[in-house]
Amino acid sequence: MAQTLPLFLLIICLLLIPSSQIQQEQEAFTTIVISQQGLDFLKNLLITQAISSIIPLKLPNITKTAKFPFMGNVHMLLSNITIYQLQVLDSYVKPGDSGIAIIASGTTCNLSMDWSYEYNTWLLPVEISDKGHASVQVEGMEVGLTLGLKNQEGTLKLSLMDCGCYVKDISIKLDGGASWLYQGMIDAFEEQIGSAVENAITKNLGEGILKLDLFLQSLPKEIPVDDDASINVTFVDNPSLSNSSVGFDINGLFTARKKAVFNSASALYYDAKFMQWIVDKIPDQSLLNTAGWRFIVPQLYKKYPNDDMNMNLSLSSPPILRISEHNLDAMVYADLIIDVLEADQVIPVACISLVIRGSGSVGIAGNNLVGSVKLNDFSMSSKWSNIGNLRMYLIQPLMWTLIQTVFVPHANAHLAKGFPLPIIHGFTVQNAEIIFSTSKITVCGDVAFRESLSIKQASGPL
C-alpha cells in the first residue's frame, strides 16, 4: 500500500495529543498541574537525589590548640572528616507566594574522621603524640530551603532564594591510641564539627540547585512526534503557585520540524500536503480492478475493461476536531479520485467528495497517549466524472467497506503507538486516568522516576 502518511491517523486522531483547550494561538494551550501529592513525590525525589549526589561528603580539616596544666600546649587535628550517611526522618513541601519551601527535620548524619595530637611538656624532654579514629553521630539536624520558579524565555528557571542548616546534637566516639584519655579534649571540637557540617550541607545544596537549574535549562523545547512534526513544550508565563499545587502552562502546539492544540496538528499536516493516501492494496483486491465495478459503474468497465485501479484520497480542507464531555469527534472533508492504470499511465476518471464523521477514544501506554477511532457515518457526492453519471447509492456501500476495512484498521494500528506526553526524560506515567470536559482533555496520574537516571548524570559536570 503506497502512501505518504496514514490519512485517518491524522484526520481523526491527531486530536489525541494531551492538551487543555482550543484557544487563540497566542494563548496558553496546555496546562500541567502538580498537586500536593505530586509535590511530595518531587520533594522526596529531590531529597533522595540530593543525598545520593553529596554522599560521601568530605569536610575541611579542623585544628585546635589548647593549653592544659602540666601538659603545656596541645595541638589537635581532625582530618579525613567524611559524612558517609545521611537520613531524613521527616520532611514537607509547601508552595507559597514567594516560592516553594522544603523543610527536612529530625535529620541525622554519620561521620568518620581521624584524630591526632601532639604536645611538649616540661616534665619530659621528648614530644608526645597519639592518633586514632573517631565516629560522629549528628542528630536533630534541620535543613530548609526556598526555591523560586519563573519562566525565562520559554524554559523553567529555578533559583535558590534561601537555604539553611542547623545542627542540634553531636556525639563523638574515639577509637585507637589512648582514646579514653583524650575524649574530653575531642569533645571540645563539637561546635566546630557542627559548623563544618552546616556549612558543607548548605554549600552542596546550593550547588545541587544550580545543577538542577542547568538540567531544566537543557530540556528540549520540542518533543518529536515523527519526522515532520513536533510538540512545542516551551513554557508560557510564570508558574502559578497556590497553597496546595503548582501549575505550568506550556505552548502545546504542533510545529513543523524544518496551530488550538488538536487542530494545530491537522492544519500542520494539511498545509504540508501530507494528508494524501494512494490506496493500491486492500483485503478484497478485486475491487481495485474495473471488473469489480462492472455492476456498480458499468461505463467504467466498458471503457477500461479489466484494468487495475487505485484510489487517491486527499483532504479538501483541514479536519474539524472537537472535544466533548464524553469523547472526541472529527469531521473530515476529503476528495477520492478514482484512477485507472493503463499501459503505465495513471488516468483519473472520477472524483467523489466525502464528508466523514468519526469519533475516538484515548488511553495511556507508557509515556504515550494512545487511542482508537471508529467511523460513525459519512456522506458522498460526485464532484466530477469522465465516465458519465455515477449512481452514488450503488457506490456508497463500497466506500463504507473501504473505510471500515482499510482506513480505520490502518489508522488504529498507528494510533496504538501513540503520541508522546510532555514528560521530562527519565520519568514515566503510571495509574493514569483521562477526564473529558468541554474542549479539554485532562490526564491525571502518578509519575515514577527511573532510578538509573540521576539529575547529576543528566546535567553533566559543572
Tab-separated table of C-alpha atoms in Angstrom:
chain	number	residue	atom	x	y	z
A	1	MET	CA	0.000	0.000	0.000
A	2	ALA	CA	1.749	3.130	-1.231
A	3	GLN	CA	1.225	6.137	0.994
A	4	THR	CA	2.915	9.285	2.301
A	5	LEU	CA	1.251	9.254	5.733
A	6	PRO	CA	-1.663	7.262	7.235
A	7	LEU	CA	-4.575	9.525	6.457
A	8	PHE	CA	-7.008	8.512	9.162
A	9	LEU	CA	-4.226	8.645	11.719
A	10	LEU	CA	-4.001	12.349	11.060
A	11	ILE	CA	-7.506	13.370	10.189
A	12	ILE	CA	-9.223	11.807	13.163
A	13	CYS	CA	-6.778	11.196	15.969
A	14	LEU	CA	-4.242	13.926	15.867
A	15	LEU	CA	-6.765	15.170	18.370
A	16	LEU	CA	-5.330	12.670	20.826
A	17	ILE	CA	-2.465	14.980	21.792
A	18	PRO	CA	-2.722	15.938	25.503
A	19	SER	CA	-3.920	19.462	25.970
A	20	SER	CA	-6.269	21.680	27.786
A	21	GLN	CA	-8.441	23.585	25.391
A	22	ILE	CA	-8.754	25.115	21.954
A	23	GLN	CA	-7.961	28.815	22.246
A	24	GLN	CA	-6.355	31.576	20.274
A	25	GLU	CA	-2.807	30.822	19.123
A	26	GLN	CA	-1.131	33.421	21.317
A	27	GLU	CA	-2.663	31.989	24.498
A	28	ALA	CA	-1.606	29.005	26.602
A	29	PHE	CA	-2.777	25.692	25.225
A	30	THR	CA	-1.605	23.020	27.621
A	31	THR	CA	-1.772	23.187	31.394
A	32	ILE	CA	0.149	20.900	33.741
A	33	VAL	CA	-0.866	20.963	37.415
A	34	ILE	CA	1.195	19.278	40.126
A	35	SER	CA	-0.938	18.591	43.198
A	36	GLN	CA	0.274	18.351	46.800
A	37	GLN	CA	0.732	14.621	46.350
A	38	GLY	CA	2.829	15.278	43.264
A	39	LEU	CA	4.846	17.912	45.095
A	40	ASP	CA	5.512	15.424	47.904
A	41	PHE	CA	6.761	12.936	45.309
A	42	LEU	CA	9.081	15.516	43.759
A	43	LYS	CA	10.256	16.597	47.214
A	44	ASN	CA	11.134	13.027	48.149
A	45	LEU	CA	12.840	12.580	44.792
A	46	LEU	CA	14.878	15.746	45.253
A	47	ILE	CA	15.912	14.703	48.766
A	48	THR	CA	16.918	11.248	47.550
A	49	GLN	CA	18.851	12.717	44.646
A	50	ALA	CA	20.491	15.322	46.872
A	51	ILE	CA	21.659	12.689	49.354
A	52	SER	CA	22.987	10.387	46.633
A	53	SER	CA	24.825	13.260	44.972
A	54	ILE	CA	26.645	14.567	48.082
A	55	ILE	CA	27.398	11.336	49.949
A	56	PRO	CA	30.209	10.787	50.728
A	57	LEU	CA	30.891	14.423	51.601
A	58	LYS	CA	34.367	15.364	52.786
A	59	LEU	CA	34.756	18.285	55.210
A	60	PRO	CA	37.808	20.512	55.728
A	61	ASN	CA	40.354	19.578	58.389
A	62	ILE	CA	39.842	21.085	61.827
A	63	THR	CA	42.763	22.144	64.017
A	64	LYS	CA	42.836	23.476	67.520
A	65	THR	CA	45.481	24.411	70.072
A	66	ALA	CA	44.741	24.336	73.782
A	67	LYS	CA	46.811	24.875	76.917
A	68	PHE	CA	46.464	22.345	79.711
A	69	PRO	CA	48.054	22.358	83.188
A	70	PHE	CA	51.194	20.227	83.402
A	71	MET	CA	50.887	19.367	79.713
A	72	GLY	CA	51.550	22.685	78.109
A	73	ASN	CA	50.261	23.482	74.607
A	74	VAL	CA	48.400	20.620	72.919
A	75	HIS	CA	47.974	20.741	69.119
A	76	MET	CA	44.969	18.693	67.962
A	77	LEU	CA	43.968	17.812	64.377
A	78	LEU	CA	40.821	16.252	62.957
A	79	SER	CA	41.335	15.053	59.378
A	80	ASN	CA	39.595	12.923	56.737
A	81	ILE	CA	36.272	14.133	58.126
A	82	THR	CA	33.638	12.490	55.942
A	83	ILE	CA	29.851	12.375	56.071
A	84	TYR	CA	29.126	8.852	54.868
A	85	GLN	CA	25.457	8.537	55.801
A	86	LEU	CA	22.559	10.988	55.827
A	87	GLN	CA	18.986	10.174	56.770
A	88	VAL	CA	15.898	12.387	56.628
A	89	LEU	CA	13.223	11.234	59.070
A	90	ASP	CA	10.570	13.837	58.280
A	91	SER	CA	10.069	16.468	55.578
A	92	TYR	CA	7.396	18.553	53.905
A	93	VAL	CA	6.996	20.872	50.938
A	94	LYS	CA	4.802	23.963	50.862
A	95	PRO	CA	4.226	26.281	47.891
A	96	GLY	CA	3.539	29.923	48.595
A	97	ASP	CA	3.531	33.353	47.014
A	98	SER	CA	7.278	33.792	47.427
A	99	GLY	CA	8.338	30.323	46.303
A	100	ILE	CA	8.345	26.663	47.255
A	101	ALA	CA	9.650	25.811	50.726
A	102	ILE	CA	11.151	22.403	51.520
A	103	ILE	CA	11.867	21.573	55.160
A	104	ALA	CA	13.638	18.436	56.417
A	105	SER	CA	13.583	17.902	60.175
A	106	GLY	CA	14.822	15.190	62.506
A	107	THR	CA	17.709	14.596	60.128
A	108	THR	CA	20.665	12.506	61.248
A	109	CYS	CA	24.093	12.003	59.727
A	110	ASN	CA	27.095	9.848	60.488
A	111	LEU	CA	30.699	10.955	60.081
A	112	SER	CA	34.054	9.250	60.251
A	113	MET	CA	37.363	11.006	60.890
A	114	ASP	CA	40.933	10.615	62.035
A	115	TRP	CA	42.249	12.367	65.130
A	116	SER	CA	45.765	13.116	66.260
A	117	TYR	CA	47.513	15.295	68.815
A	118	GLU	CA	50.992	16.245	69.891
A	119	TYR	CA	52.459	18.282	72.740
A	120	ASN	CA	55.651	19.106	74.555
A	121	THR	CA	55.826	19.243	78.355
A	122	TRP	CA	58.471	20.478	80.694
A	123	LEU	CA	58.131	17.183	82.512
A	124	LEU	CA	59.621	15.231	79.621
A	125	PRO	CA	62.267	16.279	77.090
A	126	VAL	CA	60.504	14.497	74.207
A	127	GLU	CA	57.443	15.256	72.065
A	128	ILE	CA	54.392	13.175	72.897
A	129	SER	CA	51.816	12.289	70.247
A	130	ASP	CA	48.950	9.895	69.643
A	131	LYS	CA	46.346	9.253	66.939
A	132	GLY	CA	43.338	7.152	66.125
A	133	HIS	CA	39.902	7.156	64.531
A	134	ALA	CA	36.576	8.578	65.591
A	135	SER	CA	32.929	8.222	64.712
A	136	VAL	CA	30.481	11.101	64.987
A	137	GLN	CA	26.699	10.992	65.265
A	138	VAL	CA	24.762	14.170	64.420
A	139	GLU	CA	21.120	14.209	65.488
A	140	GLY	CA	18.229	16.637	65.418
A	141	MET	CA	19.514	18.427	62.329
A	142	GLU	CA	17.106	20.665	60.402
A	143	VAL	CA	17.579	21.680	56.774
A	144	GLY	CA	15.401	24.167	54.920
A	145	LEU	CA	15.424	25.840	51.535
A	146	THR	CA	13.111	28.015	49.479
A	147	LEU	CA	13.072	27.672	45.703
A	148	GLY	CA	11.962	30.301	43.211
A	149	LEU	CA	10.394	29.355	39.867
A	150	LYS	CA	9.898	31.592	36.854
A	151	ASN	CA	9.623	31.457	33.100
A	152	GLN	CA	12.818	32.526	31.364
A	153	GLU	CA	12.443	32.721	27.591
A	154	GLY	CA	10.319	29.588	27.425
A	155	THR	CA	12.307	27.496	29.921
A	156	LEU	CA	11.796	26.985	33.635
A	157	LYS	CA	14.288	28.945	35.740
A	158	LEU	CA	14.984	27.540	39.210
A	159	SER	CA	16.691	29.692	41.827
A	160	LEU	CA	17.692	29.212	45.461
A	161	MET	CA	16.069	32.007	47.435
A	162	ASP	CA	17.032	30.821	50.910
A	163	CYS	CA	18.909	27.894	52.422
A	164	GLY	CA	19.957	26.928	55.916
A	165	CYS	CA	21.111	24.038	58.075
A	166	TYR	CA	21.065	23.759	61.875
A	167	VAL	CA	22.794	21.057	63.922
A	168	LYS	CA	21.386	20.359	67.389
A	169	ASP	CA	23.250	17.420	68.986
A	170	ILE	CA	26.646	15.834	68.323
A	171	SER	CA	28.255	12.820	69.960
A	172	ILE	CA	31.859	11.759	69.296
A	173	LYS	CA	33.361	8.354	69.998
A	174	LEU	CA	37.132	7.807	69.759
A	175	ASP	CA	38.890	4.589	68.820
A	176	GLY	CA	42.590	3.741	68.802
A	177	GLY	CA	45.506	5.087	70.815
A	178	ALA	CA	44.833	6.231	74.337
A	179	SER	CA	41.433	7.463	73.228
A	180	TRP	CA	39.906	7.126	76.676
A	181	LEU	CA	42.381	9.708	77.891
A	182	TYR	CA	41.629	12.310	75.239
A	183	GLN	CA	37.868	12.024	74.899
A	184	GLY	CA	37.362	15.240	76.840
A	185	MET	CA	39.706	17.171	74.576
A	186	ILE	CA	37.976	15.926	71.431
A	187	ASP	CA	34.560	16.900	72.824
A	188	ALA	CA	35.771	20.489	72.604
A	189	PHE	CA	35.515	20.127	68.820
A	190	GLU	CA	31.746	19.629	68.832
A	191	GLU	CA	30.935	23.209	67.932
A	192	GLN	CA	33.478	23.280	65.093
A	193	ILE	CA	32.275	19.945	63.709
A	194	GLY	CA	28.671	21.175	63.822
A	195	SER	CA	29.587	24.366	61.963
A	196	ALA	CA	31.542	22.371	59.372
A	197	VAL	CA	28.539	20.097	58.779
A	198	GLU	CA	26.142	23.035	58.491
A	199	ASN	CA	28.395	24.927	56.055
A	200	ALA	CA	29.130	21.861	53.905
A	201	ILE	CA	25.488	20.816	53.529
A	202	THR	CA	24.346	24.377	52.805
A	203	LYS	CA	27.064	24.795	50.180
A	204	ASN	CA	26.300	21.475	48.492
A	205	LEU	CA	22.569	22.167	48.448
A	206	GLY	CA	23.283	25.429	46.629
A	207	GLU	CA	25.456	23.615	44.100
A	208	GLY	CA	22.794	20.939	43.697
A	209	ILE	CA	20.096	23.506	42.938
A	210	LEU	CA	22.417	25.072	40.356
A	211	LYS	CA	22.846	21.675	38.703
A	212	LEU	CA	19.107	21.113	38.755
A	213	ASP	CA	18.563	24.523	37.159
A	214	LEU	CA	21.078	23.680	34.424
A	215	PHE	CA	19.251	20.389	33.906
A	216	LEU	CA	15.941	22.232	33.468
A	217	GLN	CA	17.551	24.745	31.127
A	218	SER	CA	18.885	21.898	28.968
A	219	LEU	CA	15.486	20.262	28.459
A	220	PRO	CA	14.321	20.344	24.822
A	221	LYS	CA	11.700	22.886	23.838
A	222	GLU	CA	10.140	20.464	21.383
A	223	ILE	CA	9.165	16.804	21.647
A	224	PRO	CA	9.369	14.991	18.276
A	225	VAL	CA	6.198	13.229	17.126
A	226	ASP	CA	7.528	11.957	13.807
A	227	ASP	CA	9.865	13.105	11.037
A	228	ASP	CA	7.608	16.017	10.171
A	229	ALA	CA	6.123	17.390	13.383
A	230	SER	CA	6.979	18.183	16.982
A	231	ILE	CA	5.054	19.416	20.009
A	232	ASN	CA	6.126	22.814	21.289
A	233	VAL	CA	6.721	22.447	25.053
A	234	THR	CA	8.070	25.917	25.814
A	235	PHE	CA	6.673	27.465	28.990
A	236	VAL	CA	4.120	30.271	28.757
A	237	ASP	CA	4.009	32.794	31.609
A	238	ASN	CA	5.326	32.126	35.098
A	239	PRO	CA	4.204	29.112	37.146
A	240	SER	CA	1.091	29.671	39.253
A	241	LEU	CA	1.524	28.820	42.946
A	242	SER	CA	-1.268	28.031	45.386
A	243	ASN	CA	-1.102	26.609	48.885
A	244	SER	CA	-1.517	23.057	47.577
A	245	SER	CA	-0.376	22.935	43.947
A	246	VAL	CA	1.889	24.346	41.259
A	247	GLY	CA	0.601	24.934	37.730
A	248	PHE	CA	2.511	25.350	34.472
A	249	ASP	CA	1.311	26.489	31.074
A	250	ILE	CA	3.168	25.210	28.031
A	251	ASN	CA	2.627	26.092	24.397
A	252	GLY	CA	1.487	22.612	23.346
A	253	LEU	CA	1.099	23.399	19.633
A	254	PHE	CA	2.228	21.218	16.783
A	255	THR	CA	5.120	22.729	14.835
A	256	ALA	CA	6.838	21.662	11.641
A	257	ARG	CA	10.289	20.134	12.162
A	258	LYS	CA	12.022	22.019	9.458
A	259	LYS	CA	-1.961	25.959	15.118
A	260	ALA	CA	-5.537	25.203	19.243
A	261	VAL	CA	-3.504	22.091	20.063
A	262	PHE	CA	-5.536	19.423	18.300
A	263	ASN	CA	-6.407	21.460	15.257
A	264	SER	CA	-2.821	22.737	15.021
A	265	ALA	CA	-1.799	19.153	14.241
A	266	SER	CA	-4.317	18.692	11.460
A	267	ALA	CA	-3.587	22.129	9.996
A	268	LEU	CA	0.158	21.495	10.022
A	269	TYR	CA	-0.084	18.205	8.176
A	270	TYR	CA	-2.678	19.580	5.786
A	271	ASP	CA	-0.507	22.576	4.898
A	272	ALA	CA	2.475	20.276	4.426
A	273	LYS	CA	0.382	18.275	1.919
A	274	PHE	CA	0.905	15.050	3.854
A	275	MET	CA	-2.784	14.203	4.098
A	276	GLN	CA	-2.817	12.164	0.928
A	277	TRP	CA	-3.162	8.431	0.623
A	278	ILE	CA	-2.854	6.351	-2.523
A	279	VAL	CA	-4.541	3.014	-1.929
A	280	ASP	CA	-3.385	0.170	-4.165
A	281	LYS	CA	-3.820	-2.818	-1.846
A	282	ILE	CA	-6.990	-3.769	0.035
A	283	PRO	CA	-8.350	-7.008	1.550
A	284	ASP	CA	-10.624	-7.586	-1.462
A	285	GLN	CA	-8.153	-6.829	-4.248
A	286	SER	CA	-10.817	-7.454	-6.911
A	287	LEU	CA	-12.287	-4.059	-6.031
A	288	LEU	CA	-9.113	-2.441	-7.435
A	289	ASN	CA	-9.912	-3.709	-10.926
A	290	THR	CA	-12.569	-2.324	-13.216
A	291	ALA	CA	-14.097	-5.808	-13.433
A	292	GLY	CA	-15.094	-5.490	-9.782
A	293	TRP	CA	-17.043	-2.357	-10.670
A	294	ARG	CA	-18.865	-3.668	-13.732
A	295	PHE	CA	-22.218	-3.814	-11.953
A	296	ILE	CA	-21.614	-0.665	-9.888
A	297	VAL	CA	-20.309	1.638	-12.646
A	298	PRO	CA	-20.890	-0.264	-15.930
A	299	GLN	CA	-19.498	2.560	-18.060
A	300	LEU	CA	-16.163	2.350	-16.231
A	301	TYR	CA	-15.758	-1.346	-17.086
A	302	LYS	CA	-16.918	-0.749	-20.626
A	303	LYS	CA	-14.358	1.988	-21.246
A	304	TYR	CA	-11.466	0.330	-19.353
A	305	PRO	CA	-12.133	-3.462	-19.254
A	306	ASN	CA	-10.056	-5.450	-16.745
A	307	ASP	CA	-7.701	-2.578	-15.911
A	308	ASP	CA	-6.196	-2.195	-12.464
A	309	MET	CA	-7.133	0.811	-10.373
A	310	ASN	CA	-6.056	2.792	-7.343
A	311	MET	CA	-7.761	5.388	-5.217
A	312	ASN	CA	-6.143	8.709	-4.389
A	313	LEU	CA	-7.629	10.069	-1.194
A	314	SER	CA	-6.739	13.614	-0.079
A	315	LEU	CA	-8.243	16.269	2.138
A	316	SER	CA	-10.028	19.230	0.669
A	317	SER	CA	-9.588	21.231	3.931
A	318	PRO	CA	-8.103	20.682	7.410
A	319	PRO	CA	-10.230	18.379	9.596
A	320	ILE	CA	-12.574	19.965	12.101
A	321	LEU	CA	-11.936	18.429	15.506
A	322	ARG	CA	-13.980	18.783	18.678
A	323	ILE	CA	-13.619	17.610	22.275
A	324	SER	CA	-16.847	16.885	24.115
A	325	GLU	CA	-17.559	15.683	27.635
A	326	HIS	CA	-17.739	12.062	26.520
A	327	ASN	CA	-15.490	11.554	23.521
A	328	LEU	CA	-13.573	13.106	20.644
A	329	ASP	CA	-15.317	13.909	17.383
A	330	ALA	CA	-14.000	14.856	13.972
A	331	MET	CA	-15.463	15.883	10.660
A	332	VAL	CA	-13.297	15.307	7.606
A	333	TYR	CA	-13.779	16.701	4.127
A	334	ALA	CA	-11.939	14.627	1.542
A	335	ASP	CA	-11.777	14.010	-2.201
A	336	LEU	CA	-11.449	10.474	-3.529
A	337	ILE	CA	-10.084	10.315	-7.071
A	338	ILE	CA	-10.531	7.004	-8.893
A	339	ASP	CA	-7.529	6.263	-11.117
A	340	VAL	CA	-7.295	3.667	-13.854
A	341	LEU	CA	-3.844	2.174	-14.510
A	342	GLU	CA	-3.456	1.534	-18.224
A	343	ALA	CA	-0.213	0.996	-20.129
A	344	ASP	CA	1.916	2.602	-17.422
A	345	GLN	CA	-0.422	5.568	-17.328
A	346	VAL	CA	-2.467	6.821	-14.373
A	347	ILE	CA	-5.785	8.061	-15.749
A	348	PRO	CA	-8.114	9.949	-13.331
A	349	VAL	CA	-11.670	9.013	-14.279
A	350	ALA	CA	-13.846	10.385	-11.471
A	351	CYS	CA	-13.756	12.308	-8.193
A	352	ILE	CA	-16.073	11.726	-5.232
A	353	SER	CA	-16.404	14.236	-2.394
A	354	LEU	CA	-16.640	12.664	1.070
A	355	VAL	CA	-17.769	14.082	4.393
A	356	ILE	CA	-16.604	11.623	7.048
A	357	ARG	CA	-17.740	11.766	10.668
A	358	GLY	CA	-15.922	9.738	13.286
A	359	SER	CA	-15.142	9.551	16.990
A	360	GLY	CA	-12.193	8.363	19.009
A	361	SER	CA	-11.189	7.082	22.419
A	362	VAL	CA	-7.897	7.613	24.232
A	363	GLY	CA	-5.713	5.822	26.742
A	364	ILE	CA	-2.188	5.853	28.171
A	365	ALA	CA	0.568	3.395	27.235
A	366	GLY	CA	3.867	4.217	28.911
A	367	ASN	CA	4.529	7.896	28.252
A	368	ASN	CA	2.350	7.959	25.141
A	369	LEU	CA	-1.242	8.978	24.633
A	370	VAL	CA	-2.784	6.226	22.517
A	371	GLY	CA	-6.210	5.759	21.084
A	372	SER	CA	-8.546	4.223	18.572
A	373	VAL	CA	-11.044	5.572	16.081
A	374	LYS	CA	-14.357	4.402	14.707
A	375	LEU	CA	-16.481	5.516	11.791
A	376	ASN	CA	-19.837	6.989	12.721
A	377	ASP	CA	-21.199	7.845	9.282
A	378	PHE	CA	-20.338	9.607	6.063
A	379	SER	CA	-21.953	11.242	3.062
A	380	MET	CA	-20.746	11.497	-0.513
A	381	SER	CA	-21.409	13.280	-3.770
A	382	SER	CA	-19.964	13.303	-7.270
A	383	LYS	CA	-17.507	16.148	-7.850
A	384	TRP	CA	-16.626	15.394	-11.441
A	385	SER	CA	-16.624	12.383	-13.773
A	386	ASN	CA	-15.137	11.437	-17.153
A	387	ILE	CA	-17.230	8.262	-17.329
A	388	GLY	CA	-20.727	9.705	-17.188
A	389	ASN	CA	-23.104	9.986	-14.270
A	390	LEU	CA	-22.292	7.993	-11.158
A	391	ARG	CA	-25.026	6.230	-9.219
A	392	MET	CA	-23.917	7.195	-5.722
A	393	TYR	CA	-26.318	4.845	-3.923
A	394	LEU	CA	-24.506	1.916	-5.577
A	395	ILE	CA	-21.048	3.253	-4.758
A	396	GLN	CA	-21.827	4.115	-1.122
A	397	PRO	CA	-21.660	0.502	0.230
A	398	LEU	CA	-18.274	0.117	-1.453
A	399	MET	CA	-16.984	3.312	0.167
A	400	TRP	CA	-18.231	2.154	3.565
A	401	THR	CA	-16.366	-1.134	3.113
A	402	LEU	CA	-13.150	0.639	2.143
A	403	ILE	CA	-13.284	2.971	5.139
A	404	GLN	CA	-14.155	0.217	7.618
A	405	THR	CA	-11.751	-2.452	6.344
A	406	VAL	CA	-8.821	-0.325	5.140
A	407	PHE	CA	-8.719	3.188	6.562
A	408	VAL	CA	-9.874	2.578	10.142
A	409	PRO	CA	-7.774	-0.567	10.926
A	410	HIS	CA	-4.668	1.058	9.460
A	411	ALA	CA	-5.235	4.212	11.478
A	412	ASN	CA	-5.804	2.236	14.693
A	413	ALA	CA	-2.575	0.309	14.165
A	414	HIS	CA	-0.669	3.594	14.184
A	415	LEU	CA	-2.747	5.101	16.977
A	416	ALA	CA	-1.809	2.158	19.180
A	417	LYS	CA	1.767	3.503	19.067
A	418	GLY	CA	0.508	6.851	20.314
A	419	PHE	CA	1.833	10.357	20.714
A	420	PRO	CA	4.349	11.438	23.384
A	421	LEU	CA	3.139	13.194	26.502
A	422	PRO	CA	5.196	16.259	27.516
A	423	ILE	CA	7.092	14.346	30.205
A	424	ILE	CA	10.673	15.098	31.283
A	425	HIS	CA	13.122	12.387	30.255
A	426	GLY	CA	13.629	9.827	32.995
A	427	PHE	CA	10.038	9.951	34.299
A	428	THR	CA	7.211	7.573	33.448
A	429	VAL	CA	3.449	7.946	33.840
A	430	GLN	CA	1.617	5.391	35.988
A	431	ASN	CA	-2.023	4.790	37.011
A	432	ALA	CA	-3.219	7.408	34.545
A	433	GLU	CA	-6.826	8.493	34.219
A	434	ILE	CA	-8.259	10.543	31.359
A	435	ILE	CA	-11.087	13.000	32.004
A	436	PHE	CA	-13.103	14.633	29.217
A	437	SER	CA	-14.749	18.029	29.525
A	438	THR	CA	-15.880	20.680	27.098
A	439	SER	CA	-12.981	21.436	24.727
A	440	LYS	CA	-10.479	19.885	27.152
A	441	ILE	CA	-8.838	16.572	27.964
A	442	THR	CA	-7.232	16.151	31.376
A	443	VAL	CA	-4.657	13.447	32.012
A	444	CYS	CA	-4.327	12.631	35.734
A	445	GLY	CA	-1.832	10.149	37.066
A	446	ASP	CA	1.240	9.310	39.066
A	447	VAL	CA	4.774	9.922	37.857
A	448	ALA	CA	7.596	7.494	38.603
A	449	PHE	CA	11.306	8.255	38.360
A	450	ARG	CA	13.708	5.803	36.778
A	451	GLU	CA	16.303	5.133	39.449
A	452	SER	CA	19.079	4.567	36.884
A	453	LEU	CA	18.912	8.228	35.855
A	454	SER	CA	20.003	10.923	38.258
A	455	ILE	CA	19.938	14.686	37.914
A	456	LYS	CA	23.676	14.648	38.437
A	457	GLN	CA	24.102	12.365	35.413
A	458	ALA	CA	21.598	14.238	33.290
A	459	SER	CA	23.066	17.672	33.917
A	460	GLY	CA	26.663	16.647	33.392
A	461	PRO	CA	29.741	18.031	35.101
A	462	LEU	CA	29.849	21.667	36.179
